[in-house]
Amino acid sequence: MALWQSLVTWSRRPLANNPAAKILAFLLAFGVWFFVQGQQVMEVKTLVRVEYRWPDQLALSEPAPPQIRLSANGPRSLVRGLANRDIRVLVDMSGATAGVQSVEFQGRQFEGLPQGVEVVSTIPSSIQVDLVRSVSRKVKVQPATVGRVADGYHLADVVLVPSEVEVRGPANVLASLDALHTDGIAIDGLRKDFTAEVGLNVGRGINVQIESSRISAQVRVVPDTDVREFTEVPVLVADKLWEAQVERVAVQLKGPLEAIQAIGEEQVALVVRLPENISRSQKSVVVGPERDASIRYEVLRPGDDIELVQVVPQRFVIERIR
C-alpha cells in the first residue's frame, strides 16, 4: 500500500512537459496493485469427482458418494477458477475384504489441482462402506413412457431390444430386483411408429453394474377405430338388364377414427356384379357374400383401411327386367 501511495503522489507532481511519464506511472501502479491482489491467499470450496476401485468379487451394499466437497486455499489467481476444473480423486479399494471398510479422503492426491493450491479439508473426511458378495443375473427391461399419443390414436406396443440385460451387484440387492425401467420415452402427440435409443434408469439405492445401458425402443402407435352405420346406401346392379328388389340397405363400416368420421354418405354404395354365365331364363337369385351365393355384392367405400362389418339385409333378390 505504501508503494501504491508513493506512486500516486509521484504521479501528481507537475509533469506538464512529460505526460508520457505520468501515464507510465499510472500503468505501473495498476500493475503492482493487480499483482498483489492476485497473490493474496484465499480459501474456496468446490466439488470433487470420486473414482472407486473395488474387488472383483465384492460389491457395495449401498452406493458410495460420487462426489465430495473440497476446501482448498492458495493465491487468488489460482483458486478462483477451481469450480471450472475437473478435479478428481482415486480411491483404490481393490485389495479390501468383505465387511465394513473405512474410506479416508483426507491426505489423498487430488488430480486437477494447480501447483500452489493446498487441500484444507474434505466433506466428508471419510465414509464407511459395506462390501458384500457380488453376483450376476439377468433381469427384464420394461419401458417407461412420458406423455400421451395424439388424440385418435393409442399406444399399441413398445418392443425393447434387448428385452433383458445382465446386471452385477450385491446378492441381497439383486435378489429383490425383478426388472429395470428405461429412461422416459417421449410419446406426446405421436401419430406414427418410431424407433429410439434410450438409456436404463437404475433407481436410487440400486447399486448394480450393467453390461449394456443402451436399449432400442420400437414404439408402435395405431389409430383408434370406430364402427359407423350408413342406413341409406343405394343398391346398384352392374348389368342394366337386372335390378334389385331393395333400393337401399344399411351398411356398417369399421376403420380408423379420423378416416371413418370423414366418410360422406354419398361415398358409400353397394354394387351387385353378375357372372357372365348367368341363365337368361332365371327370374330371381339370392345375392350375398356367402360361398353358396349365386351372385356376390361389393360395398364400395373410400380407403383401403376401411373394413366392412355387415350389410342389412345380407341376402336379397334381384330380378331380370328385360
mmCIF file of C-alpha atoms in Angstrom:
data_model
loop_
_atom_site.group_PDB
_atom_site.id
_atom_site.type_symbol
_atom_site.label_atom_id
_atom_site.label_comp_id
_atom_site.label_asym_id
_atom_site.label_seq_id
_atom_site.Cartn_x
_atom_site.Cartn_y
_atom_site.Cartn_z
ATOM 1 C CA MET A 1 0.000 0.000 0.000
ATOM 2 C CA ALA A 2 2.906 2.337 0.765
ATOM 3 C CA LEU A 3 4.272 1.685 -2.711
ATOM 4 C CA TRP A 4 0.914 2.492 -4.226
ATOM 5 C CA GLN A 5 0.655 5.784 -2.305
ATOM 6 C CA SER A 6 4.182 6.758 -3.305
ATOM 7 C CA LEU A 7 3.459 6.120 -6.967
ATOM 8 C CA VAL A 8 0.225 8.074 -6.825
ATOM 9 C CA THR A 9 1.958 11.024 -5.065
ATOM 10 C CA TRP A 10 4.755 10.961 -7.618
ATOM 11 C CA SER A 11 2.285 10.869 -10.482
ATOM 12 C CA ARG A 12 0.639 14.066 -9.189
ATOM 13 C CA ARG A 13 3.831 16.119 -9.455
ATOM 14 C CA PRO A 14 3.879 18.661 -12.261
ATOM 15 C CA LEU A 15 4.750 16.786 -15.442
ATOM 16 C CA ALA A 16 3.393 19.247 -17.939
ATOM 17 C CA ASN A 17 6.382 18.760 -20.199
ATOM 18 C CA ASN A 18 6.347 14.909 -19.925
ATOM 19 C CA PRO A 19 2.762 13.497 -19.973
ATOM 20 C CA ALA A 20 4.053 10.078 -21.085
ATOM 21 C CA ALA A 21 5.845 9.643 -17.775
ATOM 22 C CA LYS A 22 2.643 10.332 -15.879
ATOM 23 C CA ILE A 23 0.718 7.706 -17.888
ATOM 24 C CA LEU A 24 3.528 5.204 -17.330
ATOM 25 C CA ALA A 25 3.372 5.828 -13.603
ATOM 26 C CA PHE A 26 -0.328 5.069 -13.501
ATOM 27 C CA LEU A 27 0.157 1.891 -15.508
ATOM 28 C CA LEU A 28 2.963 0.766 -13.246
ATOM 29 C CA ALA A 29 0.875 1.411 -10.143
ATOM 30 C CA PHE A 30 -2.033 -0.541 -11.557
ATOM 31 C CA GLY A 31 0.233 -3.469 -12.485
ATOM 32 C CA VAL A 32 1.669 -3.625 -8.981
ATOM 33 C CA TRP A 33 -1.808 -3.496 -7.441
ATOM 34 C CA PHE A 34 -3.070 -6.232 -9.776
ATOM 35 C CA PHE A 35 -0.078 -8.468 -8.961
ATOM 36 C CA VAL A 36 -0.564 -8.019 -5.218
ATOM 37 C CA GLN A 37 -4.261 -8.821 -5.496
ATOM 38 C CA GLY A 38 -3.519 -11.976 -7.484
ATOM 39 C CA GLN A 39 -1.079 -13.224 -4.835
ATOM 40 C CA GLN A 40 -3.472 -12.813 -1.940
ATOM 41 C CA VAL A 41 -4.242 -16.175 -0.331
ATOM 42 C CA MET A 42 -7.885 -17.163 -0.147
ATOM 43 C CA GLU A 43 -9.874 -20.312 0.590
ATOM 44 C CA VAL A 44 -12.570 -21.711 -1.705
ATOM 45 C CA LYS A 45 -14.842 -24.752 -1.770
ATOM 46 C CA THR A 46 -15.558 -26.913 -4.806
ATOM 47 C CA LEU A 47 -16.940 -30.346 -5.722
ATOM 48 C CA VAL A 48 -14.563 -33.193 -6.497
ATOM 49 C CA ARG A 49 -15.373 -36.336 -8.503
ATOM 50 C CA VAL A 50 -14.534 -39.609 -6.738
ATOM 51 C CA GLU A 51 -13.444 -42.693 -8.699
ATOM 52 C CA TYR A 52 -13.514 -46.009 -6.848
ATOM 53 C CA ARG A 53 -11.887 -49.362 -7.464
ATOM 54 C CA TRP A 54 -13.480 -52.325 -5.678
ATOM 55 C CA PRO A 55 -12.550 -56.025 -5.506
ATOM 56 C CA ASP A 56 -13.900 -58.046 -8.455
ATOM 57 C CA GLN A 57 -15.961 -60.466 -6.360
ATOM 58 C CA LEU A 58 -17.308 -57.870 -3.915
ATOM 59 C CA ALA A 59 -19.811 -55.051 -4.252
ATOM 60 C CA LEU A 60 -21.211 -52.221 -2.158
ATOM 61 C CA SER A 61 -24.412 -52.916 -0.270
ATOM 62 C CA GLU A 62 -25.270 -49.225 -0.821
ATOM 63 C CA PRO A 63 -23.776 -46.738 -3.303
ATOM 64 C CA ALA A 64 -20.781 -44.641 -2.283
ATOM 65 C CA PRO A 65 -20.947 -40.864 -2.856
ATOM 66 C CA PRO A 66 -19.817 -39.966 -6.401
ATOM 67 C CA GLN A 67 -18.645 -36.519 -5.224
ATOM 68 C CA ILE A 68 -17.228 -34.882 -2.113
ATOM 69 C CA ARG A 69 -16.752 -31.209 -1.206
ATOM 70 C CA LEU A 70 -13.191 -29.947 -1.088
ATOM 71 C CA SER A 71 -11.860 -26.857 0.728
ATOM 72 C CA ALA A 72 -8.583 -25.538 -0.674
ATOM 73 C CA ASN A 73 -6.512 -22.380 -0.331
ATOM 74 C CA GLY A 74 -3.917 -20.664 -2.478
ATOM 75 C CA PRO A 75 -3.290 -17.496 -4.457
ATOM 76 C CA ARG A 76 -6.476 -15.815 -5.631
ATOM 77 C CA SER A 77 -5.373 -16.124 -9.259
ATOM 78 C CA LEU A 78 -5.244 -19.925 -8.936
ATOM 79 C CA VAL A 79 -8.198 -20.829 -6.722
ATOM 80 C CA ARG A 80 -10.915 -18.620 -8.198
ATOM 81 C CA GLY A 81 -11.177 -20.912 -11.242
ATOM 82 C CA LEU A 82 -11.341 -24.223 -9.363
ATOM 83 C CA ALA A 83 -15.102 -24.600 -9.915
ATOM 84 C CA ASN A 84 -14.467 -24.902 -13.670
ATOM 85 C CA ARG A 85 -11.788 -27.573 -13.313
ATOM 86 C CA ASP A 86 -12.263 -31.341 -13.482
ATOM 87 C CA ILE A 87 -10.835 -32.314 -10.115
ATOM 88 C CA ARG A 88 -10.959 -35.954 -9.086
ATOM 89 C CA VAL A 89 -9.593 -38.324 -6.510
ATOM 90 C CA LEU A 90 -8.956 -42.050 -6.971
ATOM 91 C CA VAL A 91 -9.933 -44.386 -4.122
ATOM 92 C CA ASP A 92 -8.319 -47.776 -4.727
ATOM 93 C CA MET A 93 -10.022 -50.395 -2.550
ATOM 94 C CA SER A 94 -9.264 -53.335 -4.851
ATOM 95 C CA GLY A 95 -7.430 -55.098 -2.032
ATOM 96 C CA ALA A 96 -10.222 -54.770 0.530
ATOM 97 C CA THR A 97 -12.028 -57.752 2.051
ATOM 98 C CA ALA A 98 -15.714 -58.379 2.754
ATOM 99 C CA GLY A 99 -17.299 -56.429 5.588
ATOM 100 C CA VAL A 100 -17.393 -52.813 6.738
ATOM 101 C CA GLN A 101 -14.452 -50.757 5.490
ATOM 102 C CA SER A 102 -13.382 -47.184 6.178
ATOM 103 C CA VAL A 103 -12.525 -44.934 3.226
ATOM 104 C CA GLU A 104 -10.429 -41.846 4.062
ATOM 105 C CA PHE A 105 -10.434 -38.864 1.701
ATOM 106 C CA GLN A 106 -8.134 -36.565 3.637
ATOM 107 C CA GLY A 107 -4.495 -36.906 2.618
ATOM 108 C CA ARG A 108 -5.179 -38.363 -0.831
ATOM 109 C CA GLN A 109 -3.832 -36.916 -4.056
ATOM 110 C CA PHE A 110 -6.379 -34.786 -5.920
ATOM 111 C CA GLU A 111 -5.781 -34.710 -9.652
ATOM 112 C CA GLY A 112 -6.528 -31.435 -11.411
ATOM 113 C CA LEU A 113 -5.437 -29.087 -8.600
ATOM 114 C CA PRO A 114 -2.955 -26.441 -9.809
ATOM 115 C CA GLN A 115 0.522 -26.228 -8.285
ATOM 116 C CA GLY A 116 0.463 -23.918 -5.270
ATOM 117 C CA VAL A 117 -3.063 -24.856 -4.151
ATOM 118 C CA GLU A 118 -3.299 -26.837 -0.897
ATOM 119 C CA VAL A 119 -6.117 -29.024 0.400
ATOM 120 C CA VAL A 120 -7.539 -27.780 3.694
ATOM 121 C CA SER A 121 -10.309 -30.328 4.314
ATOM 122 C CA THR A 122 -12.911 -32.547 2.679
ATOM 123 C CA ILE A 123 -16.570 -33.065 3.485
ATOM 124 C CA PRO A 124 -16.973 -35.829 4.387
ATOM 125 C CA SER A 125 -13.473 -36.598 5.563
ATOM 126 C CA SER A 126 -14.228 -40.343 5.465
ATOM 127 C CA ILE A 127 -17.068 -42.799 4.852
ATOM 128 C CA GLN A 128 -17.970 -46.320 5.932
ATOM 129 C CA VAL A 129 -18.821 -48.844 3.223
ATOM 130 C CA ASP A 130 -20.075 -52.410 3.487
ATOM 131 C CA LEU A 131 -18.580 -54.812 0.945
ATOM 132 C CA VAL A 132 -20.676 -57.912 0.292
ATOM 133 C CA ARG A 133 -20.618 -60.832 -2.150
ATOM 134 C CA SER A 134 -21.227 -59.792 -5.764
ATOM 135 C CA VAL A 135 -23.393 -61.887 -8.118
ATOM 136 C CA SER A 136 -24.664 -61.659 -11.704
ATOM 137 C CA ARG A 137 -28.112 -62.341 -13.133
ATOM 138 C CA LYS A 138 -30.379 -61.315 -15.986
ATOM 139 C CA VAL A 139 -33.349 -59.038 -15.367
ATOM 140 C CA LYS A 140 -36.136 -57.868 -17.641
ATOM 141 C CA VAL A 141 -36.298 -54.362 -19.043
ATOM 142 C CA GLN A 142 -39.620 -52.531 -19.003
ATOM 143 C CA PRO A 143 -40.449 -49.377 -20.992
ATOM 144 C CA ALA A 144 -41.304 -46.093 -19.310
ATOM 145 C CA THR A 145 -43.227 -43.629 -21.490
ATOM 146 C CA VAL A 146 -43.756 -39.903 -20.996
ATOM 147 C CA GLY A 147 -46.788 -38.045 -22.356
ATOM 148 C CA ARG A 148 -49.797 -39.180 -24.417
ATOM 149 C CA VAL A 149 -50.099 -40.034 -28.085
ATOM 150 C CA ALA A 150 -52.209 -37.790 -30.314
ATOM 151 C CA ASP A 151 -55.989 -37.787 -29.985
ATOM 152 C CA GLY A 152 -57.494 -40.532 -32.106
ATOM 153 C CA TYR A 153 -54.504 -42.840 -31.579
ATOM 154 C CA HIS A 154 -53.338 -45.224 -28.894
ATOM 155 C CA LEU A 155 -50.064 -46.817 -27.907
ATOM 156 C CA ALA A 156 -50.158 -50.381 -29.197
ATOM 157 C CA ASP A 157 -46.797 -51.659 -28.017
ATOM 158 C CA VAL A 158 -43.213 -50.829 -27.086
ATOM 159 C CA VAL A 159 -40.709 -53.524 -28.035
ATOM 160 C CA LEU A 160 -37.318 -53.303 -26.316
ATOM 161 C CA VAL A 161 -34.143 -54.788 -27.786
ATOM 162 C CA PRO A 162 -32.651 -56.344 -25.769
ATOM 163 C CA SER A 163 -35.602 -57.176 -23.549
ATOM 164 C CA GLU A 164 -33.333 -58.206 -20.667
ATOM 165 C CA VAL A 165 -29.852 -57.232 -19.501
ATOM 166 C CA GLU A 166 -27.090 -58.775 -17.471
ATOM 167 C CA VAL A 167 -26.531 -56.972 -14.168
ATOM 168 C CA ARG A 168 -23.997 -57.452 -11.428
ATOM 169 C CA GLY A 169 -24.264 -56.269 -7.867
ATOM 170 C CA PRO A 170 -24.776 -57.197 -4.231
ATOM 171 C CA ALA A 171 -26.553 -60.521 -3.784
ATOM 172 C CA ASN A 172 -29.124 -59.015 -1.407
ATOM 173 C CA VAL A 173 -29.978 -56.229 -3.898
ATOM 174 C CA LEU A 174 -30.329 -58.476 -6.945
ATOM 175 C CA ALA A 175 -32.479 -60.960 -5.034
ATOM 176 C CA SER A 176 -35.311 -58.399 -4.934
ATOM 177 C CA LEU A 177 -34.660 -56.773 -8.329
ATOM 178 C CA ASP A 178 -37.339 -58.008 -10.748
ATOM 179 C CA ALA A 179 -36.832 -55.530 -13.588
ATOM 180 C CA LEU A 180 -35.208 -52.295 -14.686
ATOM 181 C CA HIS A 181 -37.055 -49.467 -16.441
ATOM 182 C CA THR A 182 -35.838 -47.387 -19.325
ATOM 183 C CA ASP A 183 -35.458 -43.648 -19.186
ATOM 184 C CA GLY A 184 -38.628 -41.836 -20.193
ATOM 185 C CA ILE A 185 -39.609 -42.405 -23.853
ATOM 186 C CA ALA A 186 -41.375 -39.280 -25.156
ATOM 187 C CA ILE A 187 -44.610 -40.184 -26.983
ATOM 188 C CA ASP A 188 -46.523 -36.925 -26.538
ATOM 189 C CA GLY A 189 -48.558 -36.127 -29.672
ATOM 190 C CA LEU A 190 -47.245 -39.186 -31.510
ATOM 191 C CA ARG A 191 -49.117 -40.280 -34.659
ATOM 192 C CA LYS A 192 -46.795 -42.887 -36.185
ATOM 193 C CA ASP A 193 -44.308 -45.591 -35.244
ATOM 194 C CA PHE A 194 -40.739 -44.693 -34.382
ATOM 195 C CA THR A 195 -37.568 -46.264 -33.006
ATOM 196 C CA ALA A 196 -35.282 -44.574 -30.499
ATOM 197 C CA GLU A 197 -32.274 -45.470 -28.396
ATOM 198 C CA VAL A 198 -32.834 -44.958 -24.674
ATOM 199 C CA GLY A 199 -30.875 -45.487 -21.505
ATOM 200 C CA LEU A 200 -31.694 -47.518 -18.425
ATOM 201 C CA ASN A 201 -32.940 -45.828 -15.290
ATOM 202 C CA VAL A 202 -31.243 -47.504 -12.341
ATOM 203 C CA GLY A 203 -33.198 -46.388 -9.303
ATOM 204 C CA ARG A 204 -31.581 -44.590 -6.435
ATOM 205 C CA GLY A 205 -30.130 -47.020 -3.945
ATOM 206 C CA ILE A 206 -29.787 -49.813 -6.519
ATOM 207 C CA ASN A 207 -26.075 -50.416 -6.878
ATOM 208 C CA VAL A 208 -25.591 -52.574 -9.959
ATOM 209 C CA GLN A 209 -23.269 -52.748 -12.932
ATOM 210 C CA ILE A 210 -24.961 -53.114 -16.324
ATOM 211 C CA GLU A 211 -23.353 -54.874 -19.257
ATOM 212 C CA SER A 212 -25.091 -52.574 -21.766
ATOM 213 C CA SER A 213 -27.066 -49.495 -20.747
ATOM 214 C CA ARG A 214 -28.392 -48.613 -24.234
ATOM 215 C CA ILE A 215 -31.730 -50.058 -25.301
ATOM 216 C CA SER A 216 -33.501 -49.841 -28.662
ATOM 217 C CA ALA A 217 -37.175 -48.947 -28.143
ATOM 218 C CA GLN A 218 -39.530 -49.694 -31.033
ATOM 219 C CA VAL A 219 -42.734 -47.763 -30.390
ATOM 220 C CA ARG A 220 -45.885 -48.768 -32.297
ATOM 221 C CA VAL A 221 -48.837 -46.385 -32.477
ATOM 222 C CA VAL A 222 -52.141 -47.293 -34.118
ATOM 223 C CA PRO A 223 -55.229 -45.180 -34.776
ATOM 224 C CA ASP A 224 -58.340 -45.670 -32.672
ATOM 225 C CA THR A 225 -61.082 -47.450 -34.584
ATOM 226 C CA ASP A 226 -64.811 -46.831 -34.719
ATOM 227 C CA VAL A 227 -67.846 -48.515 -36.254
ATOM 228 C CA ARG A 228 -70.216 -46.310 -38.208
ATOM 229 C CA GLU A 229 -73.564 -47.231 -39.751
ATOM 230 C CA PHE A 230 -74.828 -45.851 -43.058
ATOM 231 C CA THR A 231 -78.585 -46.503 -43.306
ATOM 232 C CA GLU A 232 -79.355 -45.214 -46.822
ATOM 233 C CA VAL A 233 -76.780 -46.954 -49.003
ATOM 234 C CA PRO A 234 -78.005 -47.311 -52.638
ATOM 235 C CA VAL A 235 -78.011 -50.747 -54.278
ATOM 236 C CA LEU A 236 -76.661 -50.682 -57.837
ATOM 237 C CA VAL A 237 -76.664 -53.563 -60.345
ATOM 238 C CA ALA A 238 -73.806 -53.580 -62.839
ATOM 239 C CA ASP A 239 -75.977 -55.173 -65.557
ATOM 240 C CA LYS A 240 -78.792 -52.874 -66.717
ATOM 241 C CA LEU A 241 -80.989 -55.897 -67.541
ATOM 242 C CA TRP A 242 -81.352 -56.615 -63.839
ATOM 243 C CA GLU A 243 -82.476 -54.718 -60.780
ATOM 244 C CA ALA A 244 -82.597 -55.397 -57.040
ATOM 245 C CA GLN A 245 -85.848 -55.699 -55.155
ATOM 246 C CA VAL A 246 -84.383 -53.446 -52.449
ATOM 247 C CA GLU A 247 -83.262 -49.954 -53.336
ATOM 248 C CA ARG A 248 -81.269 -49.214 -50.202
ATOM 249 C CA VAL A 249 -79.528 -51.190 -47.465
ATOM 250 C CA ALA A 250 -77.842 -50.426 -44.146
ATOM 251 C CA VAL A 251 -74.057 -50.808 -44.067
ATOM 252 C CA GLN A 252 -71.712 -50.866 -41.084
ATOM 253 C CA LEU A 253 -68.084 -49.871 -41.700
ATOM 254 C CA LYS A 254 -65.111 -50.039 -39.341
ATOM 255 C CA GLY A 255 -61.843 -48.164 -39.580
ATOM 256 C CA PRO A 256 -59.509 -45.542 -38.098
ATOM 257 C CA LEU A 257 -61.460 -42.939 -36.139
ATOM 258 C CA GLU A 258 -60.420 -39.966 -38.248
ATOM 259 C CA ALA A 259 -60.962 -41.799 -41.553
ATOM 260 C CA ILE A 260 -64.352 -43.266 -40.629
ATOM 261 C CA GLN A 261 -65.658 -39.897 -39.458
ATOM 262 C CA ALA A 262 -64.562 -38.246 -42.692
ATOM 263 C CA ILE A 263 -66.657 -40.534 -44.960
ATOM 264 C CA GLY A 264 -69.591 -38.821 -46.622
ATOM 265 C CA GLU A 265 -72.935 -40.578 -47.136
ATOM 266 C CA GLU A 266 -72.548 -40.238 -50.915
ATOM 267 C CA GLN A 267 -69.237 -42.118 -50.858
ATOM 268 C CA VAL A 268 -70.750 -45.493 -49.919
ATOM 269 C CA ALA A 269 -72.593 -47.756 -52.349
ATOM 270 C CA LEU A 270 -73.411 -51.447 -52.788
ATOM 271 C CA VAL A 271 -72.742 -52.843 -56.249
ATOM 272 C CA VAL A 272 -74.063 -56.218 -57.485
ATOM 273 C CA ARG A 273 -71.848 -57.827 -60.097
ATOM 274 C CA LEU A 274 -73.365 -60.617 -62.246
ATOM 275 C CA PRO A 275 -71.415 -63.596 -63.540
ATOM 276 C CA GLU A 276 -71.116 -63.992 -67.289
ATOM 277 C CA ASN A 277 -72.781 -67.431 -67.326
ATOM 278 C CA ILE A 278 -75.990 -66.415 -65.573
ATOM 279 C CA SER A 279 -79.056 -68.142 -67.019
ATOM 280 C CA ARG A 280 -81.243 -65.914 -69.205
ATOM 281 C CA SER A 281 -84.344 -67.704 -68.021
ATOM 282 C CA GLN A 282 -83.555 -67.100 -64.368
ATOM 283 C CA LYS A 283 -86.049 -64.652 -62.858
ATOM 284 C CA SER A 284 -84.511 -64.185 -59.397
ATOM 285 C CA VAL A 285 -81.406 -65.114 -57.469
ATOM 286 C CA VAL A 286 -80.130 -64.800 -53.931
ATOM 287 C CA VAL A 287 -77.345 -62.274 -53.500
ATOM 288 C CA GLY A 288 -74.834 -62.445 -50.652
ATOM 289 C CA PRO A 289 -71.188 -62.732 -49.621
ATOM 290 C CA GLU A 290 -71.524 -66.452 -48.790
ATOM 291 C CA ARG A 291 -69.777 -69.025 -50.923
ATOM 292 C CA ASP A 292 -73.056 -70.575 -51.983
ATOM 293 C CA ALA A 293 -74.479 -67.302 -53.185
ATOM 294 C CA SER A 294 -75.317 -67.237 -56.871
ATOM 295 C CA ILE A 295 -74.263 -63.621 -57.129
ATOM 296 C CA ARG A 296 -71.886 -61.609 -54.956
ATOM 297 C CA TYR A 297 -72.093 -57.971 -53.986
ATOM 298 C CA GLU A 298 -69.387 -55.467 -53.180
ATOM 299 C CA VAL A 299 -69.583 -52.439 -50.907
ATOM 300 C CA LEU A 300 -67.662 -49.503 -52.296
ATOM 301 C CA ARG A 301 -66.115 -47.356 -49.555
ATOM 302 C CA PRO A 302 -63.230 -44.884 -49.573
ATOM 303 C CA GLY A 303 -59.870 -46.044 -48.247
ATOM 304 C CA ASP A 304 -58.176 -49.433 -48.095
ATOM 305 C CA ASP A 305 -58.144 -49.272 -44.289
ATOM 306 C CA ILE A 306 -61.956 -49.212 -44.082
ATOM 307 C CA GLU A 307 -63.424 -52.624 -43.226
ATOM 308 C CA LEU A 308 -66.923 -53.887 -43.985
ATOM 309 C CA VAL A 309 -68.670 -55.145 -40.836
ATOM 310 C CA GLN A 310 -72.092 -56.110 -42.168
ATOM 311 C CA VAL A 311 -74.887 -55.359 -44.627
ATOM 312 C CA VAL A 312 -78.566 -55.465 -43.639
ATOM 313 C CA PRO A 313 -80.277 -57.253 -45.249
ATOM 314 C CA GLN A 314 -77.388 -59.555 -46.027
ATOM 315 C CA ARG A 315 -79.371 -61.508 -48.642
ATOM 316 C CA PHE A 316 -81.814 -60.102 -51.142
ATOM 317 C CA VAL A 317 -83.224 -60.881 -54.582
ATOM 318 C CA ILE A 318 -82.542 -59.351 -57.979
ATOM 319 C CA GLU A 319 -84.820 -59.743 -60.980
ATOM 320 C CA ARG A 320 -84.386 -59.641 -64.701
ATOM 321 C CA ILE A 321 -86.335 -56.704 -66.057
ATOM 322 C CA ARG A 322 -85.741 -57.189 -69.793
#
